[in-house]
Amino acid sequence: MPKILNIAVVGAGTMAQAVHLPVLRRRWDRFSVAALVDHSPRRRREASEVWGIEEERRYETVADLVAAVRARTLSLDGVVLSTDGLHVDDLLAIVRRGLPVMVEPPLGYSEEEIAKVAEFERIAGRRLVMLAHPQQYDDSVARMSEHIATKDLRMVDHEVLMPASQPLFGQAHVTTSSYDLPTEQRTARRKAL
């Protein structure tokens, strides 16, 4: 029987609660949700209660999570990084511990941020980052890439026709947004996006 992988989920937003946590729970034979990280105390508590994550495995920041791994009080095999897009520093903190990460797009907002991640992987000598974008496995994308002559493609603009959020996430129990954060903190994060 394969080893059950201990996974931390960083960010308890809609994608984490409607997609990542349900998939990890459904594949209990392969995965265990070892920790949950979210900067919102209310969202962290509510999501943890729904998904059965004990209080000692809940963290406010990635720095707290990494400290627990470093102290060997938490054993992880990988991380799902599903935050608001301001996550290159968090991503680098995680991969510096040698942990593979599946990250929700965008990976970063600047060429410099993405270059930092690529450079770390080059130095590490192995891939540690996977972008959580299902179209990368789509046959039409594979066929399109066969017709593109360049090796230095920077961006492809595409449109994906998907159902509205209600049909897509309607069956999932998703806690509301993190309005328990101080206004200054919410405003700063919004401006940074």
PDB file of C-alpha atoms in Angstrom:
ATOM      1  CA  MET A   1       0.000   0.000   0.000  1.00  0.00           C
ATOM      2  CA  PRO A   2       1.385   3.452  -0.910  1.00  0.00           C
ATOM      3  CA  LYS A   3       2.413   5.892   1.784  1.00  0.00           C
ATOM      4  CA  ILE A   4      -0.262   8.368   2.885  1.00  0.00           C
ATOM      5  CA  LEU A   5       1.088  11.841   2.126  1.00  0.00           C
ATOM      6  CA  ASN A   6       0.786  14.588   4.746  1.00  0.00           C
ATOM      7  CA  ILE A   7      -0.391  17.765   3.017  1.00  0.00           C
ATOM      8  CA  ALA A   8      -0.739  21.309   4.366  1.00  0.00           C
ATOM      9  CA  VAL A   9      -3.314  23.602   2.771  1.00  0.00           C
ATOM     10  CA  VAL A  10      -2.347  27.274   2.821  1.00  0.00           C
ATOM     11  CA  GLY A  11      -5.290  29.611   2.309  1.00  0.00           C
ATOM     12  CA  ALA A  12      -8.821  28.578   3.267  1.00  0.00           C
ATOM     13  CA  GLY A  13     -10.644  30.428   0.504  1.00  0.00           C
ATOM     14  CA  THR A  14     -13.156  29.210  -2.046  1.00  0.00           C
ATOM     15  CA  MET A  15     -10.757  27.040  -4.088  1.00  0.00           C
ATOM     16  CA  ALA A  16      -9.356  25.368  -0.985  1.00  0.00           C
ATOM     17  CA  GLN A  17     -12.783  24.658   0.524  1.00  0.00           C
ATOM     18  CA  ALA A  18     -14.598  23.767  -2.688  1.00  0.00           C
ATOM     19  CA  VAL A  19     -11.842  21.867  -4.504  1.00  0.00           C
ATOM     20  CA  HIS A  20      -8.604  21.047  -2.670  1.00  0.00           C
ATOM     21  CA  LEU A  21      -9.897  19.998   0.761  1.00  0.00           C
ATOM     22  CA  PRO A  22     -12.737  17.858  -0.673  1.00  0.00           C
ATOM     23  CA  VAL A  23     -10.339  16.086  -3.059  1.00  0.00           C
ATOM     24  CA  LEU A  24      -7.835  15.442  -0.284  1.00  0.00           C
ATOM     25  CA  ARG A  25     -10.607  14.074   1.936  1.00  0.00           C
ATOM     26  CA  ARG A  26     -12.063  11.958  -0.870  1.00  0.00           C
ATOM     27  CA  ARG A  27      -8.618  10.402  -1.405  1.00  0.00           C
ATOM     28  CA  TRP A  28      -8.132   9.510   2.273  1.00  0.00           C
ATOM     29  CA  ASP A  29      -6.239   6.437   1.078  1.00  0.00           C
ATOM     30  CA  ARG A  30      -3.491   8.691  -0.352  1.00  0.00           C
ATOM     31  CA  PHE A  31      -3.612  11.986   1.561  1.00  0.00           C
ATOM     32  CA  SER A  32      -3.974  13.364   5.060  1.00  0.00           C
ATOM     33  CA  VAL A  33      -4.619  17.052   5.670  1.00  0.00           C
ATOM     34  CA  ALA A  34      -1.834  17.661   8.162  1.00  0.00           C
ATOM     35  CA  ALA A  35      -2.290  21.420   8.609  1.00  0.00           C
ATOM     36  CA  LEU A  36      -4.312  24.460   7.567  1.00  0.00           C
ATOM     37  CA  VAL A  37      -2.944  28.000   7.284  1.00  0.00           C
ATOM     38  CA  ASP A  38      -5.040  31.150   6.942  1.00  0.00           C
ATOM     39  CA  HIS A  39      -4.466  34.699   8.175  1.00  0.00           C
ATOM     40  CA  SER A  40      -8.138  35.103   9.111  1.00  0.00           C
ATOM     41  CA  PRO A  41      -8.797  33.670  12.595  1.00  0.00           C
ATOM     42  CA  ARG A  42     -12.487  33.133  11.865  1.00  0.00           C
ATOM     43  CA  ARG A  43     -11.974  31.510   8.484  1.00  0.00           C
ATOM     44  CA  ARG A  44      -9.158  29.336   9.833  1.00  0.00           C
ATOM     45  CA  ARG A  45     -11.386  28.172  12.718  1.00  0.00           C
ATOM     46  CA  GLU A  46     -14.536  27.594  10.630  1.00  0.00           C
ATOM     47  CA  ALA A  47     -12.782  25.756   7.809  1.00  0.00           C
ATOM     48  CA  SER A  48     -10.817  23.646  10.295  1.00  0.00           C
ATOM     49  CA  GLU A  49     -14.013  22.666  12.089  1.00  0.00           C
ATOM     50  CA  VAL A  50     -15.670  21.631   8.821  1.00  0.00           C
ATOM     51  CA  TRP A  51     -12.638  19.634   7.651  1.00  0.00           C
ATOM     52  CA  GLY A  52     -11.671  18.154  11.035  1.00  0.00           C
ATOM     53  CA  ILE A  53      -8.319  19.856  11.490  1.00  0.00           C
ATOM     54  CA  GLU A  54      -7.279  19.954  15.142  1.00  0.00           C
ATOM     55  CA  GLU A  55      -6.363  23.282  16.713  1.00  0.00           C
ATOM     56  CA  GLU A  56      -2.683  22.408  17.104  1.00  0.00           C
ATOM     57  CA  ARG A  57      -2.468  21.912  13.317  1.00  0.00           C
ATOM     58  CA  ARG A  58      -3.861  25.372  12.466  1.00  0.00           C
ATOM     59  CA  TYR A  59      -1.454  28.177  11.639  1.00  0.00           C
ATOM     60  CA  GLU A  60      -1.833  31.889  10.986  1.00  0.00           C
ATOM     61  CA  THR A  61       1.149  32.281   8.657  1.00  0.00           C
ATOM     62  CA  VAL A  62       3.419  30.251   6.427  1.00  0.00           C
ATOM     63  CA  ALA A  63       6.276  31.320   8.717  1.00  0.00           C
ATOM     64  CA  ASP A  64       4.477  29.542  11.591  1.00  0.00           C
ATOM     65  CA  LEU A  65       3.992  26.435   9.422  1.00  0.00           C
ATOM     66  CA  VAL A  66       7.637  26.396   8.328  1.00  0.00           C
ATOM     67  CA  ALA A  67       8.754  26.873  11.952  1.00  0.00           C
ATOM     68  CA  ALA A  68       6.739  23.794  12.966  1.00  0.00           C
ATOM     69  CA  VAL A  69       8.317  21.764  10.149  1.00  0.00           C
ATOM     70  CA  ARG A  70      11.780  23.014  11.121  1.00  0.00           C
ATOM     71  CA  ALA A  71      11.118  22.104  14.786  1.00  0.00           C
ATOM     72  CA  ARG A  72       9.913  18.660  13.637  1.00  0.00           C
ATOM     73  CA  THR A  73       6.581  19.091  15.393  1.00  0.00           C
ATOM     74  CA  LEU A  74       4.887  18.796  11.985  1.00  0.00           C
ATOM     75  CA  SER A  75       5.777  16.324   9.254  1.00  0.00           C
ATOM     76  CA  LEU A  76       4.791  17.284   5.709  1.00  0.00           C
ATOM     77  CA  ASP A  77       5.176  15.713   2.278  1.00  0.00           C
ATOM     78  CA  GLY A  78       3.740  18.633   0.302  1.00  0.00           C
ATOM     79  CA  VAL A  79       1.727  21.840   0.341  1.00  0.00           C
ATOM     80  CA  VAL A  80      -1.268  23.205  -1.561  1.00  0.00           C
ATOM     81  CA  LEU A  81      -0.808  26.988  -1.785  1.00  0.00           C
ATOM     82  CA  SER A  82      -4.196  28.528  -2.465  1.00  0.00           C
ATOM     83  CA  THR A  83      -3.910  32.138  -1.329  1.00  0.00           C
ATOM     84  CA  ASP A  84      -4.786  35.429  -2.998  1.00  0.00           C
ATOM     85  CA  GLY A  85      -1.804  35.632  -5.337  1.00  0.00           C
ATOM     86  CA  LEU A  86       0.564  37.456  -2.987  1.00  0.00           C
ATOM     87  CA  HIS A  87       2.420  34.262  -2.317  1.00  0.00           C
ATOM     88  CA  VAL A  88       5.892  34.170  -3.912  1.00  0.00           C
ATOM     89  CA  ASP A  89       7.619  34.816  -0.568  1.00  0.00           C
ATOM     90  CA  ASP A  90       5.481  32.123   1.081  1.00  0.00           C
ATOM     91  CA  LEU A  91       6.168  29.751  -1.810  1.00  0.00           C
ATOM     92  CA  LEU A  92       9.918  30.272  -1.517  1.00  0.00           C
ATOM     93  CA  ALA A  93       9.810  29.760   2.269  1.00  0.00           C
ATOM     94  CA  ILE A  94       8.104  26.403   1.708  1.00  0.00           C
ATOM     95  CA  VAL A  95      10.308  25.107  -1.126  1.00  0.00           C
ATOM     96  CA  ARG A  96      13.439  26.108   0.822  1.00  0.00           C
ATOM     97  CA  ARG A  97      12.386  23.334   3.235  1.00  0.00           C
ATOM     98  CA  GLY A  98      12.455  20.948   0.250  1.00  0.00           C
ATOM     99  CA  LEU A  99       8.671  20.583   0.172  1.00  0.00           C
ATOM    100  CA  PRO A 100       6.885  20.321  -3.170  1.00  0.00           C
ATOM    101  CA  VAL A 101       4.077  22.838  -3.670  1.00  0.00           C
ATOM    102  CA  MET A 102       1.013  22.921  -5.880  1.00  0.00           C
ATOM    103  CA  VAL A 103       0.203  26.620  -6.255  1.00  0.00           C
ATOM    104  CA  GLU A 104      -2.963  28.302  -7.484  1.00  0.00           C
ATOM    105  CA  PRO A 105      -2.356  30.908 -10.180  1.00  0.00           C
ATOM    106  CA  PRO A 106      -1.071  33.460 -10.436  1.00  0.00           C
ATOM    107  CA  LEU A 107       2.349  32.231  -9.421  1.00  0.00           C
ATOM    108  CA  GLY A 108       3.437  35.858  -9.229  1.00  0.00           C
ATOM    109  CA  TYR A 109       2.659  39.285 -10.599  1.00  0.00           C
ATOM    110  CA  SER A 110       6.054  40.213 -12.013  1.00  0.00           C
ATOM    111  CA  GLU A 111       8.816  38.710 -14.080  1.00  0.00           C
ATOM    112  CA  GLU A 112      11.153  39.135 -11.108  1.00  0.00           C
ATOM    113  CA  GLU A 113       8.911  37.079  -8.811  1.00  0.00           C
ATOM    114  CA  ILE A 114       8.672  34.222 -11.286  1.00  0.00           C
ATOM    115  CA  ALA A 115      12.416  34.397 -11.967  1.00  0.00           C
ATOM    116  CA  LYS A 116      13.070  33.933  -8.213  1.00  0.00           C
ATOM    117  CA  VAL A 117      11.056  30.713  -8.218  1.00  0.00           C
ATOM    118  CA  ALA A 118      12.672  29.414 -11.425  1.00  0.00           C
ATOM    119  CA  GLU A 119      16.151  30.221 -10.081  1.00  0.00           C
ATOM    120  CA  PHE A 120      15.472  28.386  -6.820  1.00  0.00           C
ATOM    121  CA  GLU A 121      14.303  25.287  -8.711  1.00  0.00           C
ATOM    122  CA  ARG A 122      17.405  25.471 -10.935  1.00  0.00           C
ATOM    123  CA  ILE A 123      19.675  25.613  -7.868  1.00  0.00           C
ATOM    124  CA  ALA A 124      17.708  22.829  -6.128  1.00  0.00           C
ATOM    125  CA  GLY A 125      18.144  20.639  -9.198  1.00  0.00           C
ATOM    126  CA  ARG A 126      14.562  19.442  -9.177  1.00  0.00           C
ATOM    127  CA  ARG A 127      11.070  20.688  -9.718  1.00  0.00           C
ATOM    128  CA  LEU A 128       9.296  21.662  -6.542  1.00  0.00           C
ATOM    129  CA  VAL A 129       6.479  23.829  -7.918  1.00  0.00           C
ATOM    130  CA  MET A 130       3.408  22.756  -9.875  1.00  0.00           C
ATOM    131  CA  LEU A 131       0.910  25.309 -11.121  1.00  0.00           C
ATOM    132  CA  ALA A 132      -2.661  24.210 -10.318  1.00  0.00           C
ATOM    133  CA  HIS A 133      -4.061  24.946 -13.743  1.00  0.00           C
ATOM    134  CA  PRO A 134      -6.007  22.011 -15.219  1.00  0.00           C
ATOM    135  CA  GLN A 135      -5.801  23.313 -18.783  1.00  0.00           C
ATOM    136  CA  GLN A 136      -2.154  22.250 -18.848  1.00  0.00           C
ATOM    137  CA  TYR A 137      -3.489  18.702 -19.275  1.00  0.00           C
ATOM    138  CA  ASP A 138      -6.105  19.628 -21.875  1.00  0.00           C
ATOM    139  CA  ASP A 139      -5.608  17.910 -25.259  1.00  0.00           C
ATOM    140  CA  SER A 140      -6.381  21.134 -27.114  1.00  0.00           C
ATOM    141  CA  VAL A 141      -3.565  22.912 -25.260  1.00  0.00           C
ATOM    142  CA  ALA A 142      -1.174  20.070 -26.097  1.00  0.00           C
ATOM    143  CA  ARG A 143      -2.181  20.241 -29.766  1.00  0.00           C
ATOM    144  CA  MET A 144      -1.788  24.019 -29.770  1.00  0.00           C
ATOM    145  CA  SER A 145       1.717  23.748 -28.327  1.00  0.00           C
ATOM    146  CA  GLU A 146       2.686  21.441 -31.207  1.00  0.00           C
ATOM    147  CA  HIS A 147       1.860  24.249 -33.638  1.00  0.00           C
ATOM    148  CA  ILE A 148       3.773  26.977 -31.814  1.00  0.00           C
ATOM    149  CA  ALA A 149       7.286  27.280 -33.202  1.00  0.00           C
ATOM    150  CA  THR A 150       8.877  29.378 -30.467  1.00  0.00           C
ATOM    151  CA  LYS A 151      10.646  27.955 -27.449  1.00  0.00           C
ATOM    152  CA  ASP A 152      10.457  31.247 -25.555  1.00  0.00           C
ATOM    153  CA  LEU A 153       6.712  31.709 -25.218  1.00  0.00           C
ATOM    154  CA  ARG A 154       5.861  34.111 -22.377  1.00  0.00           C
ATOM    155  CA  MET A 155       2.074  34.205 -22.382  1.00  0.00           C
ATOM    156  CA  VAL A 156      -0.947  32.632 -24.025  1.00  0.00           C
ATOM    157  CA  ASP A 157      -4.270  34.408 -23.743  1.00  0.00           C
ATOM    158  CA  HIS A 158      -7.195  32.008 -23.745  1.00  0.00           C
ATOM    159  CA  GLU A 159     -10.793  31.861 -22.690  1.00  0.00           C
ATOM    160  CA  VAL A 160     -12.208  28.930 -20.764  1.00  0.00           C
ATOM    161  CA  LEU A 161     -15.952  28.482 -20.819  1.00  0.00           C
ATOM    162  CA  MET A 162     -16.960  27.318 -17.365  1.00  0.00           C
ATOM    163  CA  PRO A 163     -20.186  27.315 -15.439  1.00  0.00           C
ATOM    164  CA  ALA A 164     -20.919  30.165 -13.088  1.00  0.00           C
ATOM    165  CA  SER A 165     -19.611  29.873  -9.544  1.00  0.00           C
ATOM    166  CA  GLN A 166     -22.905  28.695  -8.045  1.00  0.00           C
ATOM    167  CA  PRO A 167     -23.118  25.474 -10.111  1.00  0.00           C
ATOM    168  CA  LEU A 168     -19.377  24.925  -9.769  1.00  0.00           C
ATOM    169  CA  PHE A 169     -19.122  25.549  -6.024  1.00  0.00           C
ATOM    170  CA  GLY A 170     -22.781  25.328  -4.995  1.00  0.00           C
ATOM    171  CA  GLN A 171     -22.464  21.923  -3.319  1.00  0.00           C
ATOM    172  CA  ALA A 172     -19.404  22.932  -1.312  1.00  0.00           C
ATOM    173  CA  HIS A 173     -19.548  24.355   2.171  1.00  0.00           C
ATOM    174  CA  VAL A 174     -17.435  27.507   1.889  1.00  0.00           C
ATOM    175  CA  THR A 175     -17.029  29.900   4.781  1.00  0.00           C
ATOM    176  CA  THR A 176     -17.469  33.584   4.025  1.00  0.00           C
ATOM    177  CA  SER A 177     -14.648  35.993   3.262  1.00  0.00           C
ATOM    178  CA  SER A 178     -12.224  37.058   5.931  1.00  0.00           C
ATOM    179  CA  TYR A 179     -13.843  40.286   7.061  1.00  0.00           C
ATOM    180  CA  ASP A 180     -12.602  39.693  10.593  1.00  0.00           C
ATOM    181  CA  LEU A 181      -9.240  41.116   9.556  1.00  0.00           C
ATOM    182  CA  PRO A 182      -8.509  44.733  10.411  1.00  0.00           C
ATOM    183  CA  THR A 183      -9.522  47.163   7.661  1.00  0.00           C
ATOM    184  CA  GLU A 184      -5.918  48.330   7.261  1.00  0.00           C
ATOM    185  CA  GLN A 185      -4.724  44.777   6.618  1.00  0.00           C
ATOM    186  CA  ARG A 186      -7.475  44.076   4.072  1.00  0.00           C
ATOM    187  CA  THR A 187      -6.816  47.393   2.318  1.00  0.00           C
ATOM    188  CA  ALA A 188      -3.058  46.777   2.155  1.00  0.00           C
ATOM    189  CA  ARG A 189      -3.554  43.313   0.631  1.00  0.00           C
ATOM    190  CA  ARG A 190      -6.065  44.652  -1.876  1.00  0.00           C
ATOM    191  CA  LYS A 191      -3.676  47.443  -2.943  1.00  0.00           C
ATOM    192  CA  ALA A 192      -0.811  44.973  -3.292  1.00  0.00           C
ATOM    193  CA  LEU A 193      -2.843  42.951  -5.768  1.00  0.00           C
TER     194      LEU A 193
END
